[in-house]
Amino acid sequence: MNNILRLDLHNIAANYGARRVLQQITLTLRQCETLVISGVNGSGKSTLLRLLSGLQQPASGTIHYHYQGTCYTPRQAMHLLGWVAPDLALYRELTGRENLRFFAAVRGLQRNDTQLDELLARVGLAGRGDDRVACYSSGMTHRLRYAYALLHDPPVLLLDEPTVTLDESGVAMVTRVVEMQRTFGITVIATNDVRELCFGDYVLTLDTA
Amino acid sequence: MLFSAAWSVFAKDLLSELRTRYALNAMLLFAASTAVAVSLGAQFLGTRRDDETFLLQSALLWIALLFAALNGLSRSFVQEEETRTALALRLATPPIAVYLGKLLFNLVLLLALDVVTSLLFMIFVRVQVENTGLFISLLAAGSLCLTTATTILAAIIAKASFKSALFAVVAFPLLIPPLIIVIQGTALALAGAPWVDGLLHLRTLLSYAVATFVTSLLLFGFVWEA
């Protein structure tokens, strides 16, 4: 079972202009494992998550997802990845349910309104699916990001600042999501919050040196 | 799957546009103000019926369409970048589906603008169309050229600073050749020239649109994921 899903990073480096923010990151994660990346502001936590999601290219090194016998680069692995981050924005002029319906459609998923409502309820947005995202609070918007990320039941979940802007019930929701993900997939969490270090089987600490 | 995703992008853009009217209002206002300004400033255009006047009417119509299009057609990509929804779209949607959806949305927007602007010119500038079939075909072919060129340009400039200025500057050399052809062709349609006279213009416009479309399909993946 542990060979179905694997994430390999080999000698990863990332630059912003002349400034190198990450170097020599090599690690392997297997199914049912959770990695927490911690470090001070500017140490490259979010950058590493963007590299893992394919939104940014490494300056050197390779990232590969191995899933059910096939090897994918991050850009080929869109269907395997769920990404939650403060800079992930959804369509403010659409309702929460319309956002999810749209992203399900472009992913080629068949999701009816009942299933979408169940997902919204799972992230704590029951009864708010018909409200436009522009009317959501920052915490509710963050919950909707989880619904977006979990829509296709991704085996790899990438969480950047997972509990930022969330209240206690929101933190509990994130804990449930991470625990559920631990039963079948890989989770990578980038955080500054020491309370979230306990999510990880491994902790990778980055510094700016 | 690809076409279904493209259709979903188109439907989402249409719904967003109908709710926000970011592009629609600007384009319609521009078209209406141009038609009214031309009707008040150059009343002789509606009374004279000679080749030079047909050419002037055609040029003014396409200038109105061009500037209205430049105002509105870049919105679909610029909006995604400015509101940062492009990241969510990038992670969930195949690049070609994004391109096709946006292209279809821009085409529908421009065709709607064609109808409104043409009607405004007929009412205010008293433009008379003698060969309606050729006129409609040239409007559609010209709009296809504008859309294919501006859609890929909008994707390129969406991540840049000074987007509006850059869009106009980059679009200028690409749009001049089809504009010259469509202005001349439309003048023929206004004068009532037979279909055979306008076929060369139509063929050239369609060739341009196909070439731009195919090039865009090849390039879009690199532009979108850059």
XYZ file of C-alpha atoms in Angstrom:
435
model
C 0.000 0.000 0.000
C 2.877 2.378 0.803
C 4.072 2.250 -2.798
C 0.858 3.603 -4.359
C 1.738 7.249 -3.697
C 5.145 8.868 -3.271
C 6.538 12.378 -3.531
C 10.214 12.780 -4.378
C 12.135 16.053 -4.195
C 15.719 15.962 -5.334
C 18.163 18.792 -4.712
C 15.562 21.540 -5.076
C 16.632 25.183 -5.266
C 14.583 28.307 -5.856
C 15.581 31.883 -6.583
C 13.902 35.271 -6.618
C 16.132 37.207 -8.954
C 19.655 36.927 -7.601
C 18.465 35.894 -4.132
C 18.400 32.166 -3.405
C 15.582 31.254 -1.021
C 15.831 27.461 -1.116
C 18.674 25.088 -1.811
C 19.527 21.429 -1.523
C 16.074 20.249 -0.479
C 15.941 16.512 -0.919
C 13.236 14.387 0.636
C 10.753 11.605 0.030
C 7.217 11.418 1.372
C 5.052 8.327 1.207
C 1.363 7.628 1.466
C -0.220 8.460 4.833
C 2.663 10.762 5.796
C 2.437 14.426 6.742
C 5.274 16.924 6.447
C 5.230 20.253 8.244
C 7.507 22.973 6.880
C 8.282 25.689 9.392
C 10.582 28.664 9.433
C 10.710 32.396 9.796
C 9.097 34.808 7.344
C 10.915 34.753 4.027
C 12.539 31.382 4.617
C 10.814 29.862 1.565
C 7.912 27.850 3.052
C 5.283 29.157 0.652
C 7.759 29.008 -2.226
C 8.331 25.320 -1.558
C 4.579 24.711 -1.624
C 4.279 26.632 -4.896
C 7.032 24.452 -6.342
C 5.151 21.346 -5.208
C 1.942 22.631 -6.802
C 3.643 23.479 -10.105
C 2.792 27.172 -9.832
C 6.500 27.965 -9.807
C 9.496 26.249 -11.383
C 12.580 25.359 -9.336
C 15.895 26.952 -10.293
C 17.351 23.440 -10.141
C 16.401 19.972 -9.001
C 13.401 17.779 -9.697
C 10.008 17.101 -8.146
C 8.084 13.963 -9.007
C 4.818 12.465 -7.829
C 4.516 8.710 -8.207
C 0.921 7.546 -8.165
C -0.427 4.123 -9.092
C 2.659 3.266 -11.130
C 2.858 6.551 -13.059
C 5.347 9.355 -12.542
C 4.120 12.971 -12.796
C 5.795 16.358 -12.655
C 3.840 18.869 -10.553
C 2.306 20.444 -13.671
C 1.131 17.042 -14.854
C -0.235 16.223 -11.413
C -3.056 18.809 -11.254
C -5.602 16.043 -10.648
C -3.587 14.747 -7.682
C -3.160 18.075 -5.892
C -5.302 20.127 -3.582
C -3.827 23.518 -2.650
C -4.994 25.879 0.084
C -3.207 29.184 0.624
C -4.047 32.721 1.680
C -3.237 33.952 -1.842
C -5.651 31.486 -3.462
C -8.596 33.621 -4.585
C -11.960 32.368 -5.798
C -14.544 34.266 -7.841
C -16.096 36.927 -5.611
C -18.964 37.641 -7.989
C -20.066 33.979 -7.908
C -21.673 32.165 -5.007
C -19.808 29.510 -3.053
C -21.768 26.748 -4.771
C -21.262 28.298 -8.225
C -17.517 28.400 -7.595
C -17.457 24.728 -6.666
C -19.745 23.804 -9.575
C -17.406 25.620 -11.968
C -14.234 24.000 -10.646
C -15.900 20.577 -10.665
C -16.902 21.111 -14.299
C -13.434 22.179 -15.474
C -11.931 19.192 -13.672
C -14.384 16.919 -15.480
C -16.089 15.853 -12.247
C -19.771 14.996 -11.935
C -20.942 16.734 -8.773
C -24.589 17.479 -8.101
C -25.816 20.192 -5.746
C -26.344 17.705 -2.915
C -22.701 16.621 -3.087
C -21.550 20.234 -3.247
C -23.711 21.101 -0.242
C -22.198 18.170 1.657
C -18.734 19.479 0.867
C -19.715 22.981 1.966
C -21.119 21.535 5.194
C -17.885 19.592 5.714
C -15.897 22.839 5.725
C -18.451 24.646 7.882
C -20.323 26.580 5.214
C -23.661 24.789 5.447
C -26.485 27.047 4.314
C -24.112 29.657 2.842
C -23.696 28.094 -0.597
C -26.014 30.608 -2.267
C -24.191 33.661 -0.889
C -21.733 35.419 -3.150
C -18.105 35.037 -2.077
C -17.878 38.848 -1.948
C -20.222 38.635 1.063
C -18.084 36.041 2.880
C -15.863 36.952 5.829
C -12.152 36.186 5.537
C -12.638 33.026 7.626
C -15.499 31.842 5.433
C -13.442 32.542 2.312
C -10.660 30.411 3.770
C -13.137 27.603 4.438
C -14.266 27.813 0.814
C -10.629 27.385 -0.238
C -10.719 24.026 1.561
C -13.866 23.068 -0.332
C -12.090 24.012 -3.586
C -9.057 21.919 -2.637
C -11.050 18.879 -1.489
C -13.495 18.896 -4.405
C -11.667 16.165 -6.328
C -10.542 14.143 -3.268
C -6.849 14.778 -4.009
C -4.296 12.283 -2.718
C -1.856 15.155 -2.094
C -2.934 18.130 0.013
C -0.739 21.240 0.163
C -1.693 23.638 2.955
C -0.063 27.045 3.308
C -0.874 28.722 6.660
C -3.762 26.256 7.105
C -5.559 27.942 9.999
C -4.955 31.604 9.228
C -8.144 33.689 9.822
C -10.029 30.617 11.096
C -11.920 30.487 14.384
C -11.880 27.514 16.774
C -14.385 25.496 14.773
C -12.351 26.272 11.672
C -9.192 24.954 13.309
C -11.121 21.817 14.277
C -12.256 21.460 10.655
C -8.629 21.675 9.469
C -7.616 19.070 12.055
C -10.331 16.725 10.731
C -9.227 17.315 7.137
C -5.573 16.588 7.967
C -6.502 13.471 9.956
C -8.675 12.219 7.098
C -5.918 12.915 4.584
C -3.502 10.944 6.753
C -5.561 7.794 6.117
C -4.985 7.740 2.351
C -2.694 10.504 1.103
C 0.164 12.904 1.618
C -0.145 16.271 3.353
C 2.419 19.063 3.253
C 1.802 21.989 5.584
C 3.703 25.283 5.632
C 3.207 27.160 8.860
C 4.664 29.530 11.430
C 2.196 28.454 14.080
C 3.847 26.150 16.658
C 0.424 24.582 17.410
C 0.410 23.141 13.901
C 3.776 21.381 14.219
C 1.941 18.463 15.809
C 0.212 17.720 12.495
C 3.492 16.463 11.049
C 5.187 13.097 11.032
C 8.227 15.078 9.964
C 9.143 18.727 10.443
C 11.362 20.508 7.943
C 12.712 23.748 9.398
C 13.922 26.341 6.913
C 16.043 29.327 7.763
C 17.161 32.351 5.795
C 20.882 31.672 6.194
C -13.476 16.780 -21.469
C -11.446 19.620 -23.035
C -14.417 21.194 -24.807
C -16.633 20.682 -21.793
C -14.044 22.488 -19.623
C -13.746 25.259 -22.238
C -17.525 25.654 -22.249
C -17.496 25.899 -18.442
C -14.856 28.663 -18.602
C -17.002 30.486 -21.173
C -20.173 30.098 -19.070
C -18.354 31.277 -15.933
C -16.939 34.338 -17.727
C -20.360 35.173 -19.149
C -22.023 34.886 -15.748
C -19.269 36.983 -14.128
C -19.565 39.613 -16.855
C -23.338 39.819 -16.579
C -22.972 40.370 -12.830
C -20.062 42.825 -12.854
C -20.314 44.364 -16.366
C -16.615 45.303 -16.237
C -16.128 44.982 -19.994
C -19.685 45.308 -21.300
C -20.381 48.796 -19.952
C -17.061 50.218 -21.141
C -17.434 48.719 -24.621
C -21.058 49.810 -25.094
C -20.381 53.304 -23.782
C -17.444 53.700 -26.137
C -19.441 52.469 -29.133
C -22.419 54.684 -28.322
C -20.347 57.821 -27.716
C -18.414 57.279 -30.975
C -21.625 56.867 -32.992
C -23.186 59.954 -31.458
C -20.005 62.037 -31.866
C -19.671 61.018 -35.526
C -23.346 61.745 -36.211
C -23.074 65.225 -34.703
C -19.625 66.078 -36.048
C -19.905 64.688 -39.575
C -23.543 64.840 -40.611
C -22.626 64.816 -44.318
C -21.653 61.134 -43.964
C -25.322 60.163 -43.840
C -26.346 62.118 -46.902
C -23.623 61.391 -49.450
C -23.513 58.125 -51.394
C -20.112 57.818 -53.101
C -17.122 55.496 -52.774
C -15.151 57.849 -50.532
C -18.068 58.204 -48.138
C -18.564 54.422 -47.964
C -14.867 54.093 -47.122
C -15.158 56.786 -44.441
C -18.266 55.175 -42.927
C -16.548 51.795 -42.916
C -13.356 53.186 -41.367
C -15.289 54.978 -38.616
C -17.344 51.864 -37.861
C -14.214 49.734 -37.492
C -12.373 52.379 -35.483
C -15.314 52.371 -33.060
C -15.250 48.574 -32.916
C -11.454 48.451 -32.529
C -11.265 50.871 -29.622
C -14.281 49.383 -27.900
C -12.675 45.955 -28.334
C -9.319 47.161 -26.993
C -11.190 48.521 -23.986
C -12.973 45.303 -23.206
C -11.325 42.221 -24.677
C -8.292 42.223 -22.417
C -10.530 42.132 -19.323
C -11.082 38.380 -19.277
C -7.412 37.625 -18.592
C -6.488 40.846 -16.785
C -9.373 40.315 -14.378
C -8.129 36.801 -13.520
C -4.654 38.132 -12.715
C -5.796 41.238 -10.844
C -8.219 39.335 -8.642
C -5.662 36.492 -8.321
C -8.198 33.875 -9.404
C -5.752 32.822 -12.128
C -3.977 30.563 -9.614
C -7.130 28.577 -8.860
C -7.898 28.370 -12.567
C -4.340 27.282 -13.389
C -4.465 24.441 -10.873
C -7.836 23.114 -12.005
C -8.132 23.697 -15.736
C -6.164 22.455 -18.757
C -4.505 25.503 -20.417
C -6.118 24.925 -23.811
C -9.573 24.845 -22.203
C -8.848 28.226 -20.608
C -7.782 29.651 -23.947
C -10.779 28.270 -25.858
C -13.227 29.410 -23.180
C -11.799 32.934 -23.105
C -11.659 33.092 -26.915
C -15.317 32.093 -27.178
C -16.288 34.616 -24.510
C -14.409 37.426 -26.288
C -15.947 36.425 -29.624
C -19.482 36.494 -28.224
C -18.781 39.836 -26.553
C -17.434 41.329 -29.779
C -20.283 39.942 -31.907
C -22.768 41.526 -29.504
C -20.810 44.763 -29.798
C -20.898 44.434 -33.622
C -24.692 44.276 -33.571
C -25.075 47.236 -31.205
C -22.463 49.413 -32.942
C -23.807 48.663 -36.429
C -27.349 49.535 -35.332
C -26.106 52.740 -33.693
C -24.265 53.705 -36.883
C -27.368 52.958 -38.960
C -29.519 55.106 -36.681
C -27.200 58.004 -35.834
C -24.829 58.171 -38.826
C -27.553 56.940 -41.224
C -25.298 54.290 -42.700
C -27.157 52.188 -45.295
C -26.046 48.646 -45.985
C -26.666 47.594 -49.593
C -25.290 44.043 -49.417
C -26.397 42.830 -45.985
C -25.053 39.280 -46.314
C -21.565 40.445 -47.239
C -21.664 43.102 -44.509
C -22.569 40.554 -41.823
C -19.954 38.083 -43.091
C -17.240 40.742 -43.034
C -18.273 41.885 -39.564
C -18.063 38.289 -38.331
C -14.727 37.603 -40.081
C -13.231 40.912 -38.896
C -14.385 40.235 -35.359
C -12.866 36.764 -35.509
C -9.533 38.344 -36.476
C -9.750 40.901 -33.669
C -10.691 38.213 -31.151
C -8.017 35.673 -32.043
C -5.294 38.326 -31.968
C -6.416 40.162 -28.841
C -7.130 37.032 -26.771
C -3.555 35.735 -26.894
C -2.220 39.283 -26.446
C -4.426 39.736 -23.382
C -2.991 36.539 -21.907
C 0.544 37.831 -22.546
C 0.063 41.307 -21.093
C -2.125 40.226 -18.141
C 0.910 39.710 -15.917
C 2.616 42.953 -16.921
C 2.481 46.425 -15.415
C 0.792 49.215 -17.409
C -1.497 46.620 -18.993
C -3.778 48.961 -20.948
C -0.964 50.895 -22.587
C 0.993 47.738 -23.329
C -2.064 46.004 -24.774
C -2.676 48.812 -27.263
C 0.995 49.036 -28.232
C 1.397 45.294 -28.774
C -1.971 44.952 -30.531
C -1.315 47.803 -32.968
C 1.027 46.038 -35.449
C -0.949 42.800 -35.253
C -4.336 44.380 -35.924
C -3.474 46.862 -38.663
C -3.333 44.325 -41.581
C -6.779 42.755 -40.959
C -8.249 46.190 -40.216
C -7.162 47.593 -43.586
C -8.710 44.606 -45.344
C -11.962 44.612 -43.385
C -12.418 48.391 -43.824
C -12.062 48.049 -47.603
C -14.342 45.011 -47.665
C -17.010 46.655 -45.519
C -16.978 49.701 -47.823
C -17.766 47.346 -50.694
C -20.671 45.852 -48.749
C -22.028 49.335 -47.962
C -21.815 50.238 -51.652
C -23.738 47.107 -52.613
C -20.894 45.319 -54.392
C -21.641 41.677 -55.298
C -20.377 38.787 -53.160
C -17.646 37.911 -55.609
C -15.974 41.299 -54.979
C -15.836 40.703 -51.245
C -14.699 37.078 -51.343
C -10.994 37.929 -51.516
C -11.341 40.080 -48.394
C -13.255 37.335 -46.593
C -10.690 34.680 -47.518
C -7.795 36.855 -46.371
C -9.504 37.629 -43.067
C -10.333 33.990 -42.417
C -6.747 32.956 -43.270
C -5.451 35.528 -40.792
C -7.870 34.291 -38.120
C -6.900 30.638 -38.672
C -3.161 31.446 -38.600
C -3.524 33.493 -35.396
C -5.732 30.836 -33.803
C -3.310 27.990 -34.530
C -0.317 30.035 -33.354
C -2.216 30.931 -30.176
C -3.020 27.275 -29.497
C 0.687 26.437 -29.786
C 1.826 29.365 -27.635
C -0.843 29.583 -24.975
C 0.495 26.815 -22.730
C 3.828 28.646 -22.395
C 2.156 32.015 -21.823
C -0.319 30.714 -19.246
C 2.204 28.772 -17.196
C 5.038 31.305 -17.434
